[in-house]
PDB file of C-alpha atoms and ligand atoms in Angstrom:
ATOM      1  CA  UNK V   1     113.459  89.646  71.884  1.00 85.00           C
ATOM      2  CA  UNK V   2     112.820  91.070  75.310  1.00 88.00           C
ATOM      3  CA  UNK V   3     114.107  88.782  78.333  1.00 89.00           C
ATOM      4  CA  UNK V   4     114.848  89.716  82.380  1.00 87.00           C
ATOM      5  CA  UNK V   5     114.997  87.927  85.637  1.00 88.00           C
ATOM      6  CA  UNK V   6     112.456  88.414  87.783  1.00 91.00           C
ATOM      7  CA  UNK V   7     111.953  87.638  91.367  1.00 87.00           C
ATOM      8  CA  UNK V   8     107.942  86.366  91.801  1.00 90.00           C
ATOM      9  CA  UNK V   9     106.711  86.054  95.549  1.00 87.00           C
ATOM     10  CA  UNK V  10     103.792  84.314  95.726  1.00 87.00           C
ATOM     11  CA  UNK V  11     101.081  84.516  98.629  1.00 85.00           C
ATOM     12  CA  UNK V  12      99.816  81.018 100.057  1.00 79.00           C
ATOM     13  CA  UNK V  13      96.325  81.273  98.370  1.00 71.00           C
ATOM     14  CA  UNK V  14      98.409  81.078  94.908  1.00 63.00           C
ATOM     15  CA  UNK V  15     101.469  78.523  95.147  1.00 62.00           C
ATOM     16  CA  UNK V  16      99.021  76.040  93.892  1.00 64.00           C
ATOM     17  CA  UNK V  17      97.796  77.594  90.505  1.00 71.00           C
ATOM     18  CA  UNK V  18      99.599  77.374  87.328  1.00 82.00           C
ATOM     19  CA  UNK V  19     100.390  80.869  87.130  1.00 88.00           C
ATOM     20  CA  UNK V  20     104.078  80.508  85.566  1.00 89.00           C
ATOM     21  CA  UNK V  21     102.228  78.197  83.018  1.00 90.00           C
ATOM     22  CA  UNK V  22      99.953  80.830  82.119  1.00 92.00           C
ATOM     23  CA  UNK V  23     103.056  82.817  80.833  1.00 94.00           C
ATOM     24  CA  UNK V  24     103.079  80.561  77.766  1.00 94.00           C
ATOM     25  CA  UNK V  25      99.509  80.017  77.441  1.00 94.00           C
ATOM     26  CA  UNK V  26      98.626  83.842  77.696  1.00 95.00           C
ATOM     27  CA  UNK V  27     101.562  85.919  76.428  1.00 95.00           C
ATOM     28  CA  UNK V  28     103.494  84.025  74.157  1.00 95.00           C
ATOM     29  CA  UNK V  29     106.445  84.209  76.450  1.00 96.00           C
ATOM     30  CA  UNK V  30     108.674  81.557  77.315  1.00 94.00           C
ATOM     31  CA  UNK V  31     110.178  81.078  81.276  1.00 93.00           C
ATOM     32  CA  UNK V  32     113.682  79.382  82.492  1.00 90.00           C
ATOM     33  CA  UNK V  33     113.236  78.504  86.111  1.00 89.00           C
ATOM     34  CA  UNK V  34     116.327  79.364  87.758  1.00 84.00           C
ATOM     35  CA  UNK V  35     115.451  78.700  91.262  1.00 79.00           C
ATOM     36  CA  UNK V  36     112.532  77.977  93.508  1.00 81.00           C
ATOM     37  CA  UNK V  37     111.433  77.592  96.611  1.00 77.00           C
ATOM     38  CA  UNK V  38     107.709  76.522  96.685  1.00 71.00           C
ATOM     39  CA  UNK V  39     105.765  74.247  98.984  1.00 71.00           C
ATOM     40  CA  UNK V  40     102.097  74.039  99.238  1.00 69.00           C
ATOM     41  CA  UNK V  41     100.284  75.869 102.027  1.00 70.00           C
ATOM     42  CA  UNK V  42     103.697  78.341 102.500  1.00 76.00           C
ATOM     43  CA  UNK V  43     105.067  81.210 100.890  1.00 80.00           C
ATOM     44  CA  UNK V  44     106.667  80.314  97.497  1.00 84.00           C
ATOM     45  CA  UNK V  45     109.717  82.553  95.751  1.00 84.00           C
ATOM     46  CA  UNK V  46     110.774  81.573  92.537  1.00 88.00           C
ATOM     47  CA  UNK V  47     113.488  83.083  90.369  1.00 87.00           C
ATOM     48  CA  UNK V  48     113.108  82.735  86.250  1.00 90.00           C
ATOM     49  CA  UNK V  49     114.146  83.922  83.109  1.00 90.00           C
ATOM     50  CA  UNK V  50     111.000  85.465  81.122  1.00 93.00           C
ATOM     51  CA  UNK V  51     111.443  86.288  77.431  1.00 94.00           C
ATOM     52  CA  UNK V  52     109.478  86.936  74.482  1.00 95.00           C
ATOM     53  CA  UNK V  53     107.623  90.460  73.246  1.00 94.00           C
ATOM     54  CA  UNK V  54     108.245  93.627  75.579  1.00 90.00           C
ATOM     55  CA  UNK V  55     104.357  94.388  75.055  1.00 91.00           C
ATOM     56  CA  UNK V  56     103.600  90.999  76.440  1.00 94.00           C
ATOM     57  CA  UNK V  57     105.952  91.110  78.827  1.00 91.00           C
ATOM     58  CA  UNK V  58     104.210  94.123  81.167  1.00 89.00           C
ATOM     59  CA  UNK V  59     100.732  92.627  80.089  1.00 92.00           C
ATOM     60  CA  UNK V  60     102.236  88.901  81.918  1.00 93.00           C
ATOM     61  CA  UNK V  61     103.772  91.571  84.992  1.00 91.00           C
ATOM     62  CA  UNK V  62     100.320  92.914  85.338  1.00 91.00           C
ATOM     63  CA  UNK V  63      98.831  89.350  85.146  1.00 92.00           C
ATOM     64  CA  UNK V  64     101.287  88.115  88.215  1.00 92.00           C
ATOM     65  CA  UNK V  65     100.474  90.962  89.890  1.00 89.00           C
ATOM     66  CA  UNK V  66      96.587  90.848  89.811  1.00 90.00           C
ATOM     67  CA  UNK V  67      96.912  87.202  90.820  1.00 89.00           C
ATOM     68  CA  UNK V  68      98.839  88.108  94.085  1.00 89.00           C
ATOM     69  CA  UNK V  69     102.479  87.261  93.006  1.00 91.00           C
ATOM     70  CA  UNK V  70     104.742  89.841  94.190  1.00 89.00           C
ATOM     71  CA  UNK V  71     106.953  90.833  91.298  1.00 90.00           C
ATOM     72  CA  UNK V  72     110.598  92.118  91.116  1.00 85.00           C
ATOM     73  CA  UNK V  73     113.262  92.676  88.637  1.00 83.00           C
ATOM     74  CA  UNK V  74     116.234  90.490  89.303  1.00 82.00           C
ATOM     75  CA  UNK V  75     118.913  93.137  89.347  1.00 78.00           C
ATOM     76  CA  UNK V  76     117.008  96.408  88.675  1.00 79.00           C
ATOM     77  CA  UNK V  77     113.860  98.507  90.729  1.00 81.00           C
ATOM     78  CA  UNK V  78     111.950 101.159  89.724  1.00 89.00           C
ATOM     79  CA  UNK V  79     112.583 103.838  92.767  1.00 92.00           C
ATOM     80  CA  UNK V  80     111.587 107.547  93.419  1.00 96.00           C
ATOM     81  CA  UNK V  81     113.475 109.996  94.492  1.00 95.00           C
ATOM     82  CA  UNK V  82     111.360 111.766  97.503  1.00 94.00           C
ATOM     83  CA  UNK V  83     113.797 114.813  97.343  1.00 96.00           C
ATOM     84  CA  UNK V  84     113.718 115.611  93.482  1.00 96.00           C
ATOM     85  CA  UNK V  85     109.962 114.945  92.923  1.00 97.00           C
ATOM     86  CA  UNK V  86     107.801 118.092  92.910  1.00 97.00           C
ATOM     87  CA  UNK V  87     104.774 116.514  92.526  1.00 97.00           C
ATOM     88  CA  UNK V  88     103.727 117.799  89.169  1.00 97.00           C
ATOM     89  CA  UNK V  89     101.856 114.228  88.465  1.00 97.00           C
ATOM     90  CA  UNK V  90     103.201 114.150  84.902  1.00 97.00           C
ATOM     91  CA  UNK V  91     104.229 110.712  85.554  1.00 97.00           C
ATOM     92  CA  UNK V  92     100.918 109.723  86.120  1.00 97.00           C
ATOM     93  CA  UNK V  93      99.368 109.933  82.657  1.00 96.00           C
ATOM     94  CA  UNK V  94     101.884 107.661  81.155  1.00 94.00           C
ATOM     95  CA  UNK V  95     101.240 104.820  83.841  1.00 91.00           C
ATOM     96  CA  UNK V  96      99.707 102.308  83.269  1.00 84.00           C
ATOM     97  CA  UNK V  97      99.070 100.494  85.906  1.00 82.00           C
ATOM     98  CA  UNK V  98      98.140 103.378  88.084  1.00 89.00           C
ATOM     99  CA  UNK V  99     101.111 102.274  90.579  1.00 91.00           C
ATOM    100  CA  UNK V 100     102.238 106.117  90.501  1.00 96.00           C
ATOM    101  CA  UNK V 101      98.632 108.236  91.147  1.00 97.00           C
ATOM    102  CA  UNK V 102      97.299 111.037  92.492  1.00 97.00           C
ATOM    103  CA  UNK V 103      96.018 110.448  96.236  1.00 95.00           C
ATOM    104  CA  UNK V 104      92.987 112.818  96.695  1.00 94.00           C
ATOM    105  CA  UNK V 105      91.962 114.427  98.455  1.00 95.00           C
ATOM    106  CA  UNK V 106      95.648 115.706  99.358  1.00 94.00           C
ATOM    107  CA  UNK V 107      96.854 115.819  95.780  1.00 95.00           C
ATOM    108  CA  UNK V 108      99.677 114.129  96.415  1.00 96.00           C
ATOM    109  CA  UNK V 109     101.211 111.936  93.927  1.00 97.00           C
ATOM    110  CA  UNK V 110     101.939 108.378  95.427  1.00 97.00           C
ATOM    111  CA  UNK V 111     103.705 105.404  94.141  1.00 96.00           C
ATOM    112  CA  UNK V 112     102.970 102.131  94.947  1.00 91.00           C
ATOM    113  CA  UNK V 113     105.544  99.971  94.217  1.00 83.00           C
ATOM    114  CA  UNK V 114     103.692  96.726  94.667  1.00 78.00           C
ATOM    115  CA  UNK V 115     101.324  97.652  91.449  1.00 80.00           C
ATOM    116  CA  UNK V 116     104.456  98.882  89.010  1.00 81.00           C
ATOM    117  CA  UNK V 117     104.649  96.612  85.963  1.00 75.00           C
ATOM    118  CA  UNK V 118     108.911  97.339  85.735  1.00 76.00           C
ATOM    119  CA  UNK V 119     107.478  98.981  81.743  1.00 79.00           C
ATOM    120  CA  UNK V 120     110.048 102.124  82.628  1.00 85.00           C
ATOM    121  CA  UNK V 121     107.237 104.688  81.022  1.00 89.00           C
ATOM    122  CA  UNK V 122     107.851 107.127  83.678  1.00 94.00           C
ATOM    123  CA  UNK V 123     111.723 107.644  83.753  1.00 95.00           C
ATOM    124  CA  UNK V 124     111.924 109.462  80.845  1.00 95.00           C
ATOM    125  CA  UNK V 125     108.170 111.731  81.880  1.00 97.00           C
ATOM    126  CA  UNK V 126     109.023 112.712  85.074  1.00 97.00           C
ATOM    127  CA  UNK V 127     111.058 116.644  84.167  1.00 97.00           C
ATOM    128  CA  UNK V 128     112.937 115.910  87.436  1.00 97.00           C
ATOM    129  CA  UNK V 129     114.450 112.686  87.005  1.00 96.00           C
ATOM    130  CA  UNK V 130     113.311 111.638  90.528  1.00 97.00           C
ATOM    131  CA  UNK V 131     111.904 108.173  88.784  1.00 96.00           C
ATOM    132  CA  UNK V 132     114.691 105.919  88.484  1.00 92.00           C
ATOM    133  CA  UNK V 133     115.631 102.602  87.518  1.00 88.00           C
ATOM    134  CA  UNK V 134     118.239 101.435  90.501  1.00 84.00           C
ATOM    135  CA  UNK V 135     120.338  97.910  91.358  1.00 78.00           C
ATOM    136  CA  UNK V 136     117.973  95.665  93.288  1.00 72.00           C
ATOM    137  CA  UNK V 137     119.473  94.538  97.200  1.00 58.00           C
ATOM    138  CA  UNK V 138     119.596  91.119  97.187  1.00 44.00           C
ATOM    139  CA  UNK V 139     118.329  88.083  96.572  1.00 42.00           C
ATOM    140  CA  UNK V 140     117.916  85.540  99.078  1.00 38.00           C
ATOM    141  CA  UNK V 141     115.907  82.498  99.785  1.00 35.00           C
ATOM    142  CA  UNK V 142     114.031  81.374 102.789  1.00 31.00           C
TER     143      UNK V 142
HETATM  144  S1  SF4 F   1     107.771 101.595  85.659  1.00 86.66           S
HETATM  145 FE1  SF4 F   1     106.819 103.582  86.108  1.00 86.66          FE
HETATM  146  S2  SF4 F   1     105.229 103.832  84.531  1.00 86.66           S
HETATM  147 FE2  SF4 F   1     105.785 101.657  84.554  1.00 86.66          FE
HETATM  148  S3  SF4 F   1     104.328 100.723  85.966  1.00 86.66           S
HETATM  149 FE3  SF4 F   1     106.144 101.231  87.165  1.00 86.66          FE
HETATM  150  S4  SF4 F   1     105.701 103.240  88.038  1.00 86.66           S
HETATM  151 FE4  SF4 F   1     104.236 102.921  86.347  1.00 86.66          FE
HETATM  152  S1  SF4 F   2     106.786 113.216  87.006  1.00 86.66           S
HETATM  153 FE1  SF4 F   2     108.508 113.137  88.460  1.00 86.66          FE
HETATM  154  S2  SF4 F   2     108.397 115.085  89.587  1.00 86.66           S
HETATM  155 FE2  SF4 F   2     106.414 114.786  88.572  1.00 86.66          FE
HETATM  156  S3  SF4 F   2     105.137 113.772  90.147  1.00 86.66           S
HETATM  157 FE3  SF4 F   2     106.054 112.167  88.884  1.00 86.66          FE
HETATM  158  S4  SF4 F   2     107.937 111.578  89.993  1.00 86.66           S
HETATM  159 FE4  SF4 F   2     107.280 113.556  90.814  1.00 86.66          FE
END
């Protein structure tokens, strides 16, 4: 059994859907609310407890996050290290939501944090160790 905390953020356009619901119906995962702060026509943040398959676990991330919901491990980020990447886009192939890619024309390889599913495929690709999984800030509600 897989289980983490996650932070969702949801956009206005969404605080009204039953997105969290979905978890169950979808994926097969169950959800603790642990706290939330939703109202209808604002800016929601909820806190919860998701458990259930790992597999289905990234496929629900990547659901949240194609719905709008901004999604964040509790107490852990996926980062990069500017300094120790050299670019060499290995990381790339084992993506899989295309949140690290290769910008063209420049050829650079970008990550966009907003699209990464927390699955931890790239720490052990990248030869550099400049992906890394690191404490998250804090928490706070609004
Ligand atoms: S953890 Fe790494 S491989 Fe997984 S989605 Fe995020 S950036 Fe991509
Ligand atoms: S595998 Fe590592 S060094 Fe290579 S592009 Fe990705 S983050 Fe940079």
């Amino acid at each position: 059994m897989y289980s983490k905390i996650l932070i969702l953020r949801f956009p206005k356009t969404e605080v009204q859907k039953p997105v969290v619901c979905n978890l169950t119906k979808k994926f097969d995962l169950t959800f603790n609310i642990l706290n939330a702060a939703i109202l209808p026509r604002r800016e929601g943040i909820m806190v919860l407890e998701l458990s259930g398959e790992k597999k289905h676990f990234r496929e629900a991330v990547r659901y949240l996050k194609d719905q709008g919901v901004q999604v964040q491990n509790a107490d852990q980020e996926i980062k990069r290290s500017a300094s120790r990447c050299t670019q060499c886009g290995a990381c790339t192939a084992v993506c899989p939501t295309g949140a690290l890619h290769v910008k063209r024309p420049e050829m650079e390889v970008e990550f966009d944090q907003n699209r990464c599913s927390l699955c931890e495929l790239c720490i052990p690709a990248c030869p550099t160790r400049a992906m890394e999984v690191r404490p998250t800030n804090s928490v706070f509600f609004e």
